[in-house]
Tab-separated table of C-alpha atoms in Angstrom:
chain	number	residue	atom	x	y	z
A	1	MET	CA	0.000	0.000	0.000
A	2	LYS	CA	2.690	2.462	1.017
A	3	GLN	CA	4.774	1.845	-2.104
A	4	VAL	CA	1.771	2.315	-4.387
A	5	LEU	CA	1.066	5.714	-2.811
A	6	MET	CA	4.744	6.686	-3.013
A	7	GLU	CA	4.736	5.873	-6.731
A	8	LYS	CA	1.557	7.888	-7.266
A	9	ILE	CA	3.110	10.861	-5.455
A	10	ALA	CA	6.286	10.637	-7.558
A	11	SER	CA	4.358	10.333	-10.835
A	12	ARG	CA	1.839	13.059	-9.898
A	13	SER	CA	-0.990	10.555	-10.486
A	14	LEU	CA	-2.111	10.837	-6.845
A	15	ARG	CA	-5.684	12.139	-6.644
A	16	VAL	CA	-5.862	14.801	-3.924
A	17	GLY	CA	-8.917	15.879	-1.954
A	18	VAL	CA	-9.009	18.951	0.279
A	19	ILE	CA	-11.894	19.191	2.750
A	20	GLY	CA	-12.522	22.789	3.785
A	21	LEU	CA	-11.885	25.612	1.320
A	22	GLY	CA	-11.035	28.464	3.664
A	23	TYR	CA	-7.775	30.345	4.272
A	24	VAL	CA	-5.853	27.070	4.569
A	25	GLY	CA	-7.708	24.705	2.240
A	26	LEU	CA	-8.028	26.831	-0.905
A	27	PRO	CA	-4.322	27.789	-0.997
A	28	LEU	CA	-3.384	24.149	-0.332
A	29	ALA	CA	-5.650	22.917	-3.141
A	30	THR	CA	-4.188	25.400	-5.629
A	31	THR	CA	-0.617	24.569	-4.556
A	32	PHE	CA	-1.108	20.851	-5.219
A	33	ALA	CA	-2.855	21.560	-8.534
A	34	GLU	CA	0.001	23.868	-9.600
A	35	ALA	CA	2.411	21.020	-8.761
A	36	GLY	CA	0.628	18.830	-11.324
A	37	PHE	CA	-1.812	16.861	-9.182
A	38	HIS	CA	-5.519	16.418	-9.886
A	39	VAL	CA	-7.237	18.121	-6.935
A	40	THR	CA	-10.829	18.160	-5.738
A	41	GLY	CA	-11.771	20.846	-3.232
A	42	ILE	CA	-14.753	19.953	-1.050
A	43	ASP	CA	-16.753	22.253	1.199
A	44	VAL	CA	-20.219	22.260	2.757
A	45	ASP	CA	-20.576	25.951	1.870
A	46	GLN	CA	-22.298	26.018	-1.534
A	47	LYS	CA	-21.526	29.732	-1.938
A	48	LYS	CA	-17.756	29.152	-1.649
A	49	VAL	CA	-17.931	26.209	-4.026
A	50	ASN	CA	-19.936	28.207	-6.585
A	51	LEU	CA	-17.432	31.085	-6.473
A	52	ALA	CA	-14.484	28.716	-6.849
A	53	LYS	CA	-16.166	26.863	-9.736
A	54	ARG	CA	-16.495	30.206	-11.539
A	55	GLY	CA	-12.793	30.843	-10.983
A	56	GLU	CA	-13.480	33.586	-8.450
A	57	SER	CA	-11.196	33.723	-5.432
A	58	TYR	CA	-12.580	34.802	-2.072
A	59	ILE	CA	-9.149	34.576	-0.401
A	60	PRO	CA	-6.721	37.515	-0.795
A	61	ASP	CA	-3.693	35.186	-1.123
A	62	ILE	CA	-5.100	33.440	-4.221
A	63	GLU	CA	-5.618	35.192	-7.547
A	64	SER	CA	-8.830	34.411	-9.419
A	65	SER	CA	-6.754	33.920	-12.574
A	66	THR	CA	-4.795	31.147	-10.831
A	67	ILE	CA	-7.970	29.255	-9.985
A	68	GLN	CA	-9.337	29.705	-13.510
A	69	GLN	CA	-6.110	28.487	-15.141
A	70	LEU	CA	-6.113	25.352	-12.968
A	71	ILE	CA	-9.791	24.701	-13.728
A	72	ASP	CA	-9.102	25.138	-17.459
A	73	ALA	CA	-6.169	22.710	-17.165
A	74	LYS	CA	-8.580	20.212	-15.544
A	75	ARG	CA	-6.353	19.920	-12.480
A	76	LEU	CA	-8.706	21.606	-10.010
A	77	HIS	CA	-12.404	21.289	-9.429
A	78	PHE	CA	-14.806	21.916	-6.568
A	79	THR	CA	-17.860	20.237	-5.081
A	80	THR	CA	-20.093	19.905	-2.028
A	81	ASP	CA	-20.484	16.174	-2.710
A	82	PHE	CA	-18.386	14.137	-0.285
A	83	SER	CA	-18.992	10.929	-2.243
A	84	VAL	CA	-16.072	11.971	-4.488
A	85	LEU	CA	-13.810	10.847	-1.621
A	86	LYS	CA	-14.246	7.259	-2.794
A	87	ASP	CA	-11.985	8.102	-5.760
A	88	ILE	CA	-9.413	10.130	-3.799
A	89	ASP	CA	-5.965	8.837	-2.754
A	90	ALA	CA	-4.919	11.561	-0.288
A	91	ILE	CA	-7.257	13.698	1.809
A	92	SER	CA	-6.239	16.877	3.636
A	93	ILE	CA	-8.726	17.981	6.283
A	94	CYS	CA	-8.576	21.773	6.612
A	95	VAL	CA	-11.848	22.550	8.378
A	96	PRO	CA	-12.195	25.431	10.864
A	97	THR	CA	-11.792	25.001	14.614
A	98	PRO	CA	-13.189	28.224	16.089
A	99	LEU	CA	-12.583	28.899	19.768
A	100	ARG	CA	-15.491	28.417	22.142
A	101	LYS	CA	-16.252	30.837	24.967
A	102	THR	CA	-14.191	28.506	27.159
A	103	ARG	CA	-11.167	29.201	24.872
A	104	ASP	CA	-10.864	25.595	23.705
A	105	PRO	CA	-11.268	24.649	20.038
A	106	ASP	CA	-14.652	23.568	18.730
A	107	ILE	CA	-13.767	20.334	16.940
A	108	SER	CA	-17.284	19.624	15.656
A	109	TYR	CA	-16.146	20.348	12.073
A	110	ILE	CA	-13.315	17.820	12.469
A	111	VAL	CA	-15.758	15.231	13.820
A	112	SER	CA	-18.078	15.863	10.866
A	113	ALA	CA	-15.203	15.597	8.362
A	114	ALA	CA	-14.035	12.359	10.009
A	115	LYS	CA	-17.504	10.872	9.529
A	116	ASP	CA	-17.509	11.950	5.869
A	117	VAL	CA	-14.082	10.383	5.317
A	118	ARG	CA	-15.116	7.214	7.146
A	119	ALA	CA	-18.122	6.803	4.831
A	120	HIS	CA	-15.773	6.621	1.824
A	121	LEU	CA	-12.564	5.256	3.366
A	122	HIS	CA	-10.821	2.568	1.348
A	123	ARG	CA	-7.545	0.705	1.415
A	124	GLY	CA	-4.551	2.736	0.338
A	125	GLN	CA	-5.803	6.195	1.349
A	126	LEU	CA	-3.684	8.811	3.107
A	127	ILE	CA	-5.601	11.120	5.457
A	128	ILE	CA	-3.949	14.201	6.952
A	129	LEU	CA	-5.485	16.526	9.527
A	130	GLU	CA	-4.334	20.135	9.086
A	131	SER	CA	-6.917	21.902	11.219
A	132	THR	CA	-5.592	23.793	14.241
A	133	THR	CA	-6.524	21.740	17.285
A	134	TYR	CA	-5.288	20.348	20.578
A	135	PRO	CA	-2.697	17.535	20.827
A	136	GLY	CA	-4.249	14.108	20.544
A	137	THR	CA	-7.098	14.968	18.171
A	138	THR	CA	-5.740	12.712	15.426
A	139	ASP	CA	-5.413	9.756	17.840
A	140	GLU	CA	-8.552	10.390	19.864
A	141	VAL	CA	-11.024	11.603	17.233
A	142	LEU	CA	-9.956	10.585	13.727
A	143	LEU	CA	-8.343	7.209	14.398
A	144	PRO	CA	-11.288	5.558	16.227
A	145	GLU	CA	-13.723	6.874	13.609
A	146	LEU	CA	-11.653	5.534	10.716
A	147	GLU	CA	-10.740	2.201	12.306
A	148	ALA	CA	-14.445	1.590	12.999
A	149	THR	CA	-14.558	0.579	9.317
A	150	GLY	CA	-12.435	-2.468	10.137
A	151	LEU	CA	-9.422	-1.042	8.289
A	152	LYS	CA	-6.159	-0.656	10.235
A	153	VAL	CA	-3.904	2.392	10.303
A	154	GLY	CA	-0.422	1.858	8.886
A	155	LYS	CA	-1.571	-1.258	7.059
A	156	ASP	CA	-4.795	-0.473	5.177
A	157	PHE	CA	-4.780	3.336	5.341
A	158	PHE	CA	-2.381	6.023	6.532
A	159	LEU	CA	-3.070	8.857	8.976
A	160	ALA	CA	-1.013	11.904	9.938
A	161	PHE	CA	-1.235	15.387	11.420
A	162	SER	CA	0.374	18.437	9.863
A	163	PRO	CA	-0.542	21.645	11.659
A	164	GLU	CA	-1.441	24.631	9.524
A	165	ARG	CA	1.440	27.101	9.777
A	166	ILE	CA	0.693	29.711	7.123
A	167	ASP	CA	-0.075	33.325	7.982
A	168	PRO	CA	-3.011	34.359	5.737
A	169	GLY	CA	-2.260	37.595	3.916
A	170	ASN	CA	1.470	37.459	4.712
A	171	PRO	CA	3.476	36.400	1.629
A	172	ARG	CA	6.512	35.565	3.819
A	173	PHE	CA	4.594	32.681	5.417
A	174	GLY	CA	2.487	31.150	2.641
A	175	THR	CA	1.790	27.591	1.546
A	176	LYS	CA	4.858	27.333	-0.702
A	177	ASN	CA	7.494	28.934	1.535
A	178	THR	CA	6.610	27.756	5.047
A	179	PRO	CA	8.161	24.453	6.171
A	180	LYS	CA	5.640	21.757	7.064
A	181	ILE	CA	5.742	19.703	10.238
A	182	VAL	CA	4.314	16.200	9.892
A	183	GLY	CA	3.644	13.437	12.367
A	184	GLY	CA	2.153	10.107	11.410
A	185	LEU	CA	0.576	7.453	13.560
A	186	THR	CA	3.178	4.984	12.270
A	187	PRO	CA	6.573	5.523	10.606
A	188	GLU	CA	4.974	4.635	7.248
A	189	CYS	CA	2.306	7.297	7.784
A	190	THR	CA	4.990	9.895	8.528
A	191	GLU	CA	7.025	8.952	5.438
A	192	LEU	CA	3.979	9.237	3.185
A	193	ALA	CA	2.937	12.596	4.654
A	194	GLN	CA	6.470	13.907	4.198
A	195	ALA	CA	6.569	12.746	0.568
A	196	TYR	CA	3.088	14.186	-0.053
A	197	TYR	CA	3.937	17.695	1.120
A	198	GLY	CA	7.413	17.504	-0.389
A	199	ALA	CA	5.854	17.022	-3.824
A	200	ALA	CA	3.666	20.138	-3.628
């Protein structure tokens, strides 16, 4: 499984899915598409998806012309339909985690995304959580949800965390010039996540 994904990353045949098309997800989706991957951006917000489909950026860091060029090249498309995940090899979860009044992150969007991924999880997928959250979320929230399918991490699918580190609006700390930190649940998961981001 790992070797197949490594070969897909190297050949740019890996099909990428980005869940959450906000300040982290949209730049990440365009970065992977610019690197030659076929990328599907997924969001529950129909308005965002409609704008993106028309090649209109709603994020200052991303030019509308960039989105349109990638759409025209058939390397980037957008949807609200999570069933597309069944055809995706690598999924980046970039959903929001707003702070509650108690100053802890609201992880309900992560929980929802985990359920969507679980519904379409298959052998050989790489799932990476990028949402800003507390330590242990990948182990405590995503892993049990995904392993409830009967598939095993590090053997059937691969799971990692890579915290979002960009500074929206600041070109010095964007998707392409900010080093990524990755941590997988197994050494194989870490290696795949490293190769994945290294190819972007």
